[in-house]
XYZ file of C-alpha atoms in Angstrom:
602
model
C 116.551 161.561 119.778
C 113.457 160.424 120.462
C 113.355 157.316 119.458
C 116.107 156.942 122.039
C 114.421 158.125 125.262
C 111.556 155.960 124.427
C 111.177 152.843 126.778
C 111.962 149.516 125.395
C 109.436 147.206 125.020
C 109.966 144.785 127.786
C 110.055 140.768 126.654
C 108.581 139.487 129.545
C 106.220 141.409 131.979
C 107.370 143.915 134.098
C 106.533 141.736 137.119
C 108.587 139.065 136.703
C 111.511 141.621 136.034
C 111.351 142.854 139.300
C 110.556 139.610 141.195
C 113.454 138.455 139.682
C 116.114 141.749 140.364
C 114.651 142.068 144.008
C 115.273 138.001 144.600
C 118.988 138.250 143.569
C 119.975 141.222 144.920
C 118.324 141.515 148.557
C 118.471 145.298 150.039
C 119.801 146.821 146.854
C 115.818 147.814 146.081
C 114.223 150.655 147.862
C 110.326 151.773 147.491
C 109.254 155.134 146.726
C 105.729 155.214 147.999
C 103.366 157.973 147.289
C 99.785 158.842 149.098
C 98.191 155.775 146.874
C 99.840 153.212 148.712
C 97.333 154.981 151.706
C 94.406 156.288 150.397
C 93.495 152.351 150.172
C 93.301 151.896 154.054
C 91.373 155.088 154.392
C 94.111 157.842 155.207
C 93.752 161.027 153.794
C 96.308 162.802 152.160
C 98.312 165.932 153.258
C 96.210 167.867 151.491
C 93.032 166.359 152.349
C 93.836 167.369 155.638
C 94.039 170.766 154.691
C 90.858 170.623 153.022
C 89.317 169.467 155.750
C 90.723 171.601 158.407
C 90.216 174.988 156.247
C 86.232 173.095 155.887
C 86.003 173.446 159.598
C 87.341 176.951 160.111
C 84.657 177.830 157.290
C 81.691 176.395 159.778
C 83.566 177.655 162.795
C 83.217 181.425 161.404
C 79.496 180.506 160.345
C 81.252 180.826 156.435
C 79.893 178.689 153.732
C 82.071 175.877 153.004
C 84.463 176.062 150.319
C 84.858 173.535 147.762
C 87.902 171.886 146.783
C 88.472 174.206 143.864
C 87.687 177.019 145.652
C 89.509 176.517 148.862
C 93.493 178.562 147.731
C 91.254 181.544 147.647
C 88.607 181.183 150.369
C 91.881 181.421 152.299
C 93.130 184.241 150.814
C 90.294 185.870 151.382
C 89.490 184.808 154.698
C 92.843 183.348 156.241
C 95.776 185.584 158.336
C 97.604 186.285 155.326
C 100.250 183.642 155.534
C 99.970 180.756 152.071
C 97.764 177.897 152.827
C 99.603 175.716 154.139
C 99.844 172.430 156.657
C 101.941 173.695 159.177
C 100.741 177.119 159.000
C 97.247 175.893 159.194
C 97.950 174.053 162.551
C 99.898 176.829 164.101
C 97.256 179.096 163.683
C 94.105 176.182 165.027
C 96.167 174.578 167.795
C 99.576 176.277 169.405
C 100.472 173.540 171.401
C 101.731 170.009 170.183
C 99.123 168.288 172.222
C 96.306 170.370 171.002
C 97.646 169.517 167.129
C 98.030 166.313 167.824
C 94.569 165.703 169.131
C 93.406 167.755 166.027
C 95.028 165.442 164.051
C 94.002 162.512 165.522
C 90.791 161.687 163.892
C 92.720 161.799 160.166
C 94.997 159.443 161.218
C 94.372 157.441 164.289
C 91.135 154.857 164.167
C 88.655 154.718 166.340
C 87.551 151.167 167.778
C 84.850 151.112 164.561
C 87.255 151.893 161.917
C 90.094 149.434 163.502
C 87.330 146.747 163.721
C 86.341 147.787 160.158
C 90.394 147.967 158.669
C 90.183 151.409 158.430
C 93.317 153.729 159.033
C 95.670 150.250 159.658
C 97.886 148.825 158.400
C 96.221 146.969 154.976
C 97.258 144.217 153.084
C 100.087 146.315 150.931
C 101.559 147.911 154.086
C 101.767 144.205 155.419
C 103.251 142.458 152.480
C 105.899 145.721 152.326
C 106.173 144.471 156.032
C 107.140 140.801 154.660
C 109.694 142.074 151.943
C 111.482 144.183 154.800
C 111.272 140.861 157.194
C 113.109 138.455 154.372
C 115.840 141.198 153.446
C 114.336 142.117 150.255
C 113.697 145.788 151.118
C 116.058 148.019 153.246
C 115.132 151.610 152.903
C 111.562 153.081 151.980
C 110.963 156.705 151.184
C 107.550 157.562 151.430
C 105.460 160.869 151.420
C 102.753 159.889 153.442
C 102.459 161.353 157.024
C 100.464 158.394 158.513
C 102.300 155.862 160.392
C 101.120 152.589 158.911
C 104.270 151.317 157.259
C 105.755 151.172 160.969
C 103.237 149.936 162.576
C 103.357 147.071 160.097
C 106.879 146.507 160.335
C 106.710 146.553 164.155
C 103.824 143.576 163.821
C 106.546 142.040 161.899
C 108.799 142.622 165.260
C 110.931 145.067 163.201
C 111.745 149.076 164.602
C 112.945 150.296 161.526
C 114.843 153.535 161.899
C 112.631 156.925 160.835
C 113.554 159.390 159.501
C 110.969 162.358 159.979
C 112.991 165.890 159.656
C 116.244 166.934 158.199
C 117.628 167.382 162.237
C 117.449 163.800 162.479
C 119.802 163.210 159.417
C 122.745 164.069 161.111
C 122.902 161.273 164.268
C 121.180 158.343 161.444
C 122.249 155.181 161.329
C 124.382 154.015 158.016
C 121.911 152.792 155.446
C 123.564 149.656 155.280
C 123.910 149.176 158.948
C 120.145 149.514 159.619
C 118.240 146.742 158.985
C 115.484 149.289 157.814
C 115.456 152.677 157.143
C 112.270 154.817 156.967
C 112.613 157.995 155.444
C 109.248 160.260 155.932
C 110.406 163.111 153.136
C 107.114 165.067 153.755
C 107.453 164.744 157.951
C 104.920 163.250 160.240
C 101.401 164.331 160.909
C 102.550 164.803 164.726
C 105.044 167.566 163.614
C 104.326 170.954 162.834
C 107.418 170.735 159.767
C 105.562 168.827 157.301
C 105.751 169.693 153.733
C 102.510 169.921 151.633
C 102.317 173.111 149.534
C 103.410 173.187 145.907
C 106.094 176.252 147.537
C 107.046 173.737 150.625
C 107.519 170.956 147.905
C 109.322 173.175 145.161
C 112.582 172.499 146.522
C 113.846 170.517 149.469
C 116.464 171.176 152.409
C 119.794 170.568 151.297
C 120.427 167.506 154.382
C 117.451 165.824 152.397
C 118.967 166.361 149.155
C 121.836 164.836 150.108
C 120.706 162.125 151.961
C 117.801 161.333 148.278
C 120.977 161.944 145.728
C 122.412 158.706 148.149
C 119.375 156.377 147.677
C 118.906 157.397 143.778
C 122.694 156.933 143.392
C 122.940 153.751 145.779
C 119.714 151.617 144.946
C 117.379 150.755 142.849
C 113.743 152.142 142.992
C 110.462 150.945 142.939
C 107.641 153.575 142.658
C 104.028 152.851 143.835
C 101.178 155.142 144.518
C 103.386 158.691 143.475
C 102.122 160.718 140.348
C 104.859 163.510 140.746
C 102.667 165.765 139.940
C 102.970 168.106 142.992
C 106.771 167.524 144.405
C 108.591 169.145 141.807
C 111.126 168.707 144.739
C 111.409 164.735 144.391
C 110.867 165.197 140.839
C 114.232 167.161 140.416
C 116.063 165.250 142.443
C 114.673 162.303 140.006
C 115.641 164.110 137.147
C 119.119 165.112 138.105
C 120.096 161.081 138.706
C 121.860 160.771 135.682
C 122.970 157.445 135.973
C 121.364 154.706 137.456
C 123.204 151.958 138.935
C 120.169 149.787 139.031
C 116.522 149.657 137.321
C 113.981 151.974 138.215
C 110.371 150.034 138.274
C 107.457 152.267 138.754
C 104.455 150.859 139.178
C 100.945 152.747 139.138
C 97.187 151.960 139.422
C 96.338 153.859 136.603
C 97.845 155.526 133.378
C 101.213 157.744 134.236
C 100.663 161.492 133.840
C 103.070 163.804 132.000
C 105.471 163.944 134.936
C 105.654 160.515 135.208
C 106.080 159.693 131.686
C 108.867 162.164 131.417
C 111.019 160.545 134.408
C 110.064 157.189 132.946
C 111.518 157.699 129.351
C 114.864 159.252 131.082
C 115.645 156.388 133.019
C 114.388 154.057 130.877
C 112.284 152.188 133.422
C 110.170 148.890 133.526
C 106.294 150.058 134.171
C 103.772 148.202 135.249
C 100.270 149.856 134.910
C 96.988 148.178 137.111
C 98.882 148.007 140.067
C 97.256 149.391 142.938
C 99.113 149.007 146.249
C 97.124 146.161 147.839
C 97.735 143.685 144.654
C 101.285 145.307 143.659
C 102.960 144.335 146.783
C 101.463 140.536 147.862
C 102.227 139.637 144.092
C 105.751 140.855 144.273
C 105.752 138.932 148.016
C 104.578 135.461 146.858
C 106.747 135.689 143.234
C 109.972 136.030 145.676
C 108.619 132.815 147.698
C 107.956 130.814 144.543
C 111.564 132.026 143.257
C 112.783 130.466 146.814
C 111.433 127.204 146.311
C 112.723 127.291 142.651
C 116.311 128.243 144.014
C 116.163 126.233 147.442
C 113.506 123.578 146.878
C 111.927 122.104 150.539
C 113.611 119.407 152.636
C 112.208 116.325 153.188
C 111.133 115.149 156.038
C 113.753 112.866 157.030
C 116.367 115.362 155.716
C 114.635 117.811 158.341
C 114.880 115.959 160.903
C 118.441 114.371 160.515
C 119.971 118.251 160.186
C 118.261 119.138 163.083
C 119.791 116.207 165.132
C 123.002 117.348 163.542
C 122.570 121.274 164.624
C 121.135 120.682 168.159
C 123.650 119.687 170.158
C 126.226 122.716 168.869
C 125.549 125.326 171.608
C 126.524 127.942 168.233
C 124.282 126.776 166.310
C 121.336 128.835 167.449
C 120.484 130.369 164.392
C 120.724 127.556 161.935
C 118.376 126.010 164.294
C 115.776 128.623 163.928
C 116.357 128.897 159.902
C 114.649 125.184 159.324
C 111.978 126.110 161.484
C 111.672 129.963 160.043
C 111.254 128.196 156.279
C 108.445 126.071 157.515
C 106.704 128.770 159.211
C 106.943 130.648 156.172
C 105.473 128.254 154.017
C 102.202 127.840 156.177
C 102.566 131.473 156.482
C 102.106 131.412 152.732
C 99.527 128.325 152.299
C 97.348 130.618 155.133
C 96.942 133.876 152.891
C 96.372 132.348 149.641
C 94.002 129.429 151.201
C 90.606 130.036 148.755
C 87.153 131.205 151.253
C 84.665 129.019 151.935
C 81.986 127.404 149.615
C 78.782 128.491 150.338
C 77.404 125.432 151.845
C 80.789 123.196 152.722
C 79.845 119.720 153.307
C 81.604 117.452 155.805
C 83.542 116.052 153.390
C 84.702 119.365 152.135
C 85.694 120.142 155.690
C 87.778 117.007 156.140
C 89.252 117.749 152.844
C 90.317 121.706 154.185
C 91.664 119.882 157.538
C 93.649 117.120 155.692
C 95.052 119.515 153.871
C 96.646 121.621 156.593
C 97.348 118.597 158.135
C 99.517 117.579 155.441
C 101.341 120.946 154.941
C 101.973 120.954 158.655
C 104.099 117.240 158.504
C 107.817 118.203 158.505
C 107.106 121.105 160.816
C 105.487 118.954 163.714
C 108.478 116.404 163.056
C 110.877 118.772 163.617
C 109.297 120.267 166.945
C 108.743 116.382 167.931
C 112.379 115.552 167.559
C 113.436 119.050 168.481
C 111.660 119.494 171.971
C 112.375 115.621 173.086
C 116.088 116.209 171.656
C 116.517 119.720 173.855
C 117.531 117.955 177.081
C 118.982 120.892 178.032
C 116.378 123.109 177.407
C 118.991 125.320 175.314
C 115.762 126.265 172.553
C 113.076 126.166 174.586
C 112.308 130.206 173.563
C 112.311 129.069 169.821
C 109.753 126.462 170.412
C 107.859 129.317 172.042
C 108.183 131.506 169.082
C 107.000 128.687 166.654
C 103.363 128.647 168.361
C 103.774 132.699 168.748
C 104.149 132.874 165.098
C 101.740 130.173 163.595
C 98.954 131.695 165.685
C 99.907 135.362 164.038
C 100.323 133.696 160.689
C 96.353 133.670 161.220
C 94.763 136.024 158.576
C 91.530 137.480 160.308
C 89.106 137.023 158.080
C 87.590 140.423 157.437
C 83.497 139.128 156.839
C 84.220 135.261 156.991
C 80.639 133.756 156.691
C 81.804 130.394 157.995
C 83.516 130.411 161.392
C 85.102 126.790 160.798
C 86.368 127.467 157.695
C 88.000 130.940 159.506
C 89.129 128.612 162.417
C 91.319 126.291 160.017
C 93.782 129.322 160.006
C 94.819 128.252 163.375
C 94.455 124.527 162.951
C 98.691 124.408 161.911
C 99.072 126.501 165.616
C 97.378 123.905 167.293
C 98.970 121.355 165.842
C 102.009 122.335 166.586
C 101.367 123.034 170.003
C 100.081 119.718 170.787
C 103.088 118.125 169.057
C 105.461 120.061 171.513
C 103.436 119.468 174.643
C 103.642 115.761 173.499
C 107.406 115.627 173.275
C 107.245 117.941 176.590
C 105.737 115.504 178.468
C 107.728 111.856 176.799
C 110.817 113.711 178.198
C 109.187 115.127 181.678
C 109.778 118.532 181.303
C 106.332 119.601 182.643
C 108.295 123.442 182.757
C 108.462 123.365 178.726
C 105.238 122.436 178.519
C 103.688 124.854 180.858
C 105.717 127.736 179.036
C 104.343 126.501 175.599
C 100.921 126.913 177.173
C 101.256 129.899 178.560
C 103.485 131.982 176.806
C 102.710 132.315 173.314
C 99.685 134.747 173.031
C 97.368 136.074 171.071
C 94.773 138.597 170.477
C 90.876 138.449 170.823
C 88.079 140.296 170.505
C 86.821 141.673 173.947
C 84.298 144.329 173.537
C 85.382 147.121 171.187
C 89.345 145.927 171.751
C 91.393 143.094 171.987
C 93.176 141.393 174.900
C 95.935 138.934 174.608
C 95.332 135.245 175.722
C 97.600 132.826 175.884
C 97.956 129.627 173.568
C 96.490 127.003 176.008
C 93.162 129.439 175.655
C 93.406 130.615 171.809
C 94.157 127.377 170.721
C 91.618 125.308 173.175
C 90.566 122.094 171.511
C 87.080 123.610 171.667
C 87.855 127.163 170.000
C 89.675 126.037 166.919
C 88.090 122.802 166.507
C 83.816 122.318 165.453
C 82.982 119.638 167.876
C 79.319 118.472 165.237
C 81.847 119.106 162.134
C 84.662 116.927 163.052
C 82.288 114.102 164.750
C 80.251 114.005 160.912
C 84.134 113.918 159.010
C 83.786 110.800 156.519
C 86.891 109.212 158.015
C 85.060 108.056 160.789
C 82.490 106.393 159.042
C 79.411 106.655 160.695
C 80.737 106.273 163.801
C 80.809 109.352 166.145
C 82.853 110.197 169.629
C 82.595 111.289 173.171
C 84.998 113.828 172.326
C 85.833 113.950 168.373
C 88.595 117.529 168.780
C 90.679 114.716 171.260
C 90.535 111.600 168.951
C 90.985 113.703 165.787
C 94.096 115.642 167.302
C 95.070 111.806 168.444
C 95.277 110.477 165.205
C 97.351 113.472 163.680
C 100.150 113.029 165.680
C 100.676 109.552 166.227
C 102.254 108.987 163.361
C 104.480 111.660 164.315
C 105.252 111.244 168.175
C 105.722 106.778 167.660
C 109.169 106.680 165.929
C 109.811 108.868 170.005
C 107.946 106.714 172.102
C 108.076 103.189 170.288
C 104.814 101.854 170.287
C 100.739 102.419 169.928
C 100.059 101.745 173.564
C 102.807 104.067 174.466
C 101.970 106.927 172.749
C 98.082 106.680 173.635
C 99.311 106.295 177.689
C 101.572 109.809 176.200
C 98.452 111.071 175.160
C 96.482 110.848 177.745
C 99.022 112.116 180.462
C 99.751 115.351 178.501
C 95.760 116.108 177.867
C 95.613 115.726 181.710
C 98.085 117.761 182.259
C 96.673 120.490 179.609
C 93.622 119.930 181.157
C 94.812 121.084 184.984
C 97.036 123.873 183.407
C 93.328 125.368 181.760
C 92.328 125.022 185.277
C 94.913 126.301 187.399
C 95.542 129.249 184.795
C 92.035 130.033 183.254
C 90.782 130.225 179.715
C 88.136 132.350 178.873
C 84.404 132.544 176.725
C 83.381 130.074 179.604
C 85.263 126.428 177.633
C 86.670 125.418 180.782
C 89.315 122.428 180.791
C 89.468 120.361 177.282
C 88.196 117.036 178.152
C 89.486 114.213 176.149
C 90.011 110.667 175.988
C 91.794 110.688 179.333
C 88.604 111.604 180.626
C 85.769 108.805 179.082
C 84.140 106.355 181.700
C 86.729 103.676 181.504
C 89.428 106.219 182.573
C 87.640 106.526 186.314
C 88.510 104.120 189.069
C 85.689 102.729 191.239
C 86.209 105.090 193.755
C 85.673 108.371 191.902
C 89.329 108.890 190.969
C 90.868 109.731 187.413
C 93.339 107.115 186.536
C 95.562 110.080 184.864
C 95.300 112.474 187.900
C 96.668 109.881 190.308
C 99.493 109.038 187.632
C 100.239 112.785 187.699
C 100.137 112.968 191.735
C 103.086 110.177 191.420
C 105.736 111.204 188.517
C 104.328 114.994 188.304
C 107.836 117.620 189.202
C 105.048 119.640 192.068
C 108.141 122.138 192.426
C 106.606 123.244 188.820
C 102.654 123.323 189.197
C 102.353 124.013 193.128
C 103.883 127.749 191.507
C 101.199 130.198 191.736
C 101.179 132.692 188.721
C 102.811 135.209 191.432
C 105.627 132.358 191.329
C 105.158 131.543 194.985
C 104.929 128.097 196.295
C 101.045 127.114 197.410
C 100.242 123.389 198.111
C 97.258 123.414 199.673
C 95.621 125.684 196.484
C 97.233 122.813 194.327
C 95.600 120.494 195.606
C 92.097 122.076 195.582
C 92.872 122.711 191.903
C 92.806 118.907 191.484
C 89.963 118.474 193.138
C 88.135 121.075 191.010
C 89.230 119.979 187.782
C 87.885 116.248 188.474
C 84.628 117.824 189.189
C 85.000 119.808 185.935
C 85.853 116.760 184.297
C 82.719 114.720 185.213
C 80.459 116.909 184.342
C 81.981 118.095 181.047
C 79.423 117.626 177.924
C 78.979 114.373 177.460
C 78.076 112.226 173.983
C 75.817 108.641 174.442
C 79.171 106.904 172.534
C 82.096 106.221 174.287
C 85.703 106.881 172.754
């Protein structure tokens, strides 16, 4: 009989079992995740919390402080009578739900020096359980953690998964298979007074919950991280009373399994996988189910890119095939960005131009598709997807935690910026200065300001000058020897010619292109702001030989003629004001000659 319950020794690692189940059945898998998947991002567990809320009503009564194994009878001892317990601990220190929620709040909720350290956020597992959600993978998660990091990942991920916090809210849920993720909080949340968290509470659970677990175990498979079983005998019945399992039962664990564990193991025969703590577990299960998509749907070329998406853009239906080609190309930069290696020590300019020419490269079919896509929209019909391209590359930007070279940090929006100069491009060849103003101004993202963040928008994060190391890319090898006025304008130049000329038909052309969209970049930064004191982004359009004799800029007076002034004269208020337009000219010419200027001309 024993020989029987004992688990089969697997023939391939446990890892590529489950990559391999999860990738072809989508949303059949749900996660289990225990107070290890947590501990990592510096939340304390439900009974931590105890600990340390019995350790201050110790000091509070002048008492010594207990320790941890002492604690179960310091309470007896000392307590109101009632079994240590969460919620019986925060009726008795707070008796309102604002006072226990501001007890709470320094367990669970940062303060601006633990966010800027990572502390109590969402970490690196909670964001690649974020991913499998976003690509289908993962439809329901059970969890009996208290903190609130899972959805605040998912809702980074622009997903508001349904929760499920308290048998009440059972009742009114939404289907499992209708939601497009379910949250199920088995122990409660640390802003409600009906958590579970004593070996009693967790002896046995509500019969709603029961119900609702003998579903999930019946329904789905199960992958276990970060739960010993050790203390929810509850879960661990409910566990042992699946008979049957329609589908595997992977638990992985970042040590050796206790007793418990072992015992639910060997009944359900599952596939283990042992040195798996959360924050490796889940980003190696994330990029096996990307390298099993290339496998199963390997990457268009370029021209094939490009010639569906002149096939899907004129079908008003086609919306979301439309987004799909873009969504795979996003994801694969997504990908390049949080695997790309640090920095050497001491990179050399060479090195550098190697990092950028590599981005460069894995941007290509992306900024053809935007070229063709934006000039192609003549309607204007996708002009909020090309918004949500820039939106998402800029996101797609890991932030480096310690980075020791800011250039090498910078790269990580490099494929942002040049996607948003390939749109502006095609903005402008088709005069639709409204596209281009919305792809500079309404894709944002966050910076540091003081001991927070504020949003910015594209035109600002992605400034020639902010992502771009004006002494780096004038000493890049390509150049050899010879350095620019402005190196961020010729480099970006070069990197999208080849893309915008099959568009605009010639060299000449596209460098006349060029020039009128950095101008009209240039007045946008003006009219609208950017911030850390960079000003407008000069450029070519802007070098001695672009002024006329009598103090004008050859580009401004080319935007004064074929320039739709319905569209800039708009103040941010969206009232018309001429006279403040034309000021704003004035300014930026002034900005413009006396921007930093380099002894070589470009």
């Amino acid at each position: 009989m024993d020989d029987l319950l004992a688990p089969r020794r697997p023939v391939f690692d446990a890892r590529i079992s489950l990559a391999t189940a999860v990738h072809a059945q989508p949303g059949v898998y749900a996660l289990l995740l225990g107070s290890g998947t947590s501990t990592a991002a510096g939340v304390p567990t439900g009974w931590g919390v105890v600990t340390a809320l019995v350790a201050k009503v110790a000091a509070a009564a002048g008492e010594a402080m207990p320790t941890d194994a002492d604690i179960e009878k310091w309470w007896t001892e000392h307590g109101d009578g009632a079994p240590l317990g969460y919620s019986a601990l925060l009726e008795s220190l707070a008796s309102t739900p604002a006072a226990r929620r501001a007890l709470l709040a320094s367990f669970f909720e940062p303060t601006p020096e633990e966010r800027q350290q990572g502390i109590k956020v969402p970490g690196t597992a909670h964001r690649a359980i974020a991913a499998l959600v976003a690509r289908g993978a993962v439809r329901v998660v059970i969890t009996t953690n208290f903190d609130r990091l899972i959805e605040q990942a998912l809702e980074a991920e622009g997903i508001f998964p349904q929760v499920i916090a308290s048998p009440a809210a059972i009742e009114g849920m939404e289907p499992l298979p209708h939601a497009r993720c379910t949250v199920i909080k088995l122990h409660g949340d640390y802003a409600r007074t009906d958590q579970l968290n004593t070996v009693e509470e967790l002896s046995a659970y509500s019969a709603p919950w029961q119900r609702l677990l003998e579903r999930v175990l019946d329904e789905y498979g199960l992958i276990v991280n970060g739960w010993s079983g050790d203390w929810d005998h509850g879960l661990v019945a409910a566990l042992e009373g699946t008979r049957s399992r329609r589908y595997p039962l992977f638990w992985a664990s970042r040590g050796e399994l206790g007793q418990i564990a072992k015992r639910l193991v060997a009944q359900h025969r599952a596939h283990v996988i042992t040195g798996a703590a959360a924050e490796q577990f889940f980003p190696d299960l994330v990029n096996r189910l990307e390298a099993l998509d290339d496998l199963a749907d390997p990457p268009l070329t370029k021209a094939m890119a490009v010639a569906r998406l002149k096939r899907l853009l004129p079908d008003p239906v086609k919306h979301i095939e439309v987004a799909d080609l873009f969504d795979t190309e996003i994801r694969r930069l997504r990908d390049y960005l949080r695997t790309m290696p640090p920095a050497p020590p001491t990179p050399d300019p060479a090195a550098l131009q190697r990092a950028h020419d590599d981005v460069r490269a894995r941007c290509d079919t992306l900024m053809r598709l935007l070229a063709h896509g934006v000039y192609l929209d003549r309607d204007r019909q996708h002009t909020a997807l090309w918004v949500r391209v820039i939106e998402q590359l800029m996101r797609a930007r890991r932030r480096p935690e310690g980075e020791p070279d800011p250039r090498w940090a910078n790269l990580q929006h490099y494929p942002a910026l040049l996607a948003l100069k390939t749109a502006s491009l095609a903005a402008v060849a088709c005069y639709h200065d409204d596209v281009l103003l919305r792809l500079l101004r309404r894709p944002t993202w966050r910076i540091r300001a003081g001991n927070g963040h504020r949003p910015v928008a594209a035109m600002d994060a992605l400034h020639d000058c902010r992502v771009l190391d004006f002494d780096t890319v004038n000493t890049f090898p390509r150049w050899h020897g010879t350095t620019w006025q402005y190196p961020q304008s010729r480099l970006l130049r070069e990197e999208t010619l080849p893309v915008l000329l099959p568009l605009v038909g010639d060299e000449d052309s596209f460098l006349q292109l060029y020039h009128r969209t950095e101008y009209r970049t240039a007045l946008a930064q003006s009219l609208f702001g950017v911030g850390d004191g960079l000003g407008p982004a000069p450029g070519g359009f802007a070098v001695d030989s672009q002024w006329a004799a009598d103090g004008t800029l050859y580009w401004e007076a080319d935007f004064r003629e074929n320039a739709d002034r319905d569209i800039w004269e708009r103040t941010p208020l969206g009232r018309r004001d001429g006279e403040a337009y034309g000021r704003r000219l004035a300014v930026l010419a002034e900005q413009l000659r006396t921007a930093g200027h380099q002894p070589p001309a470009d």
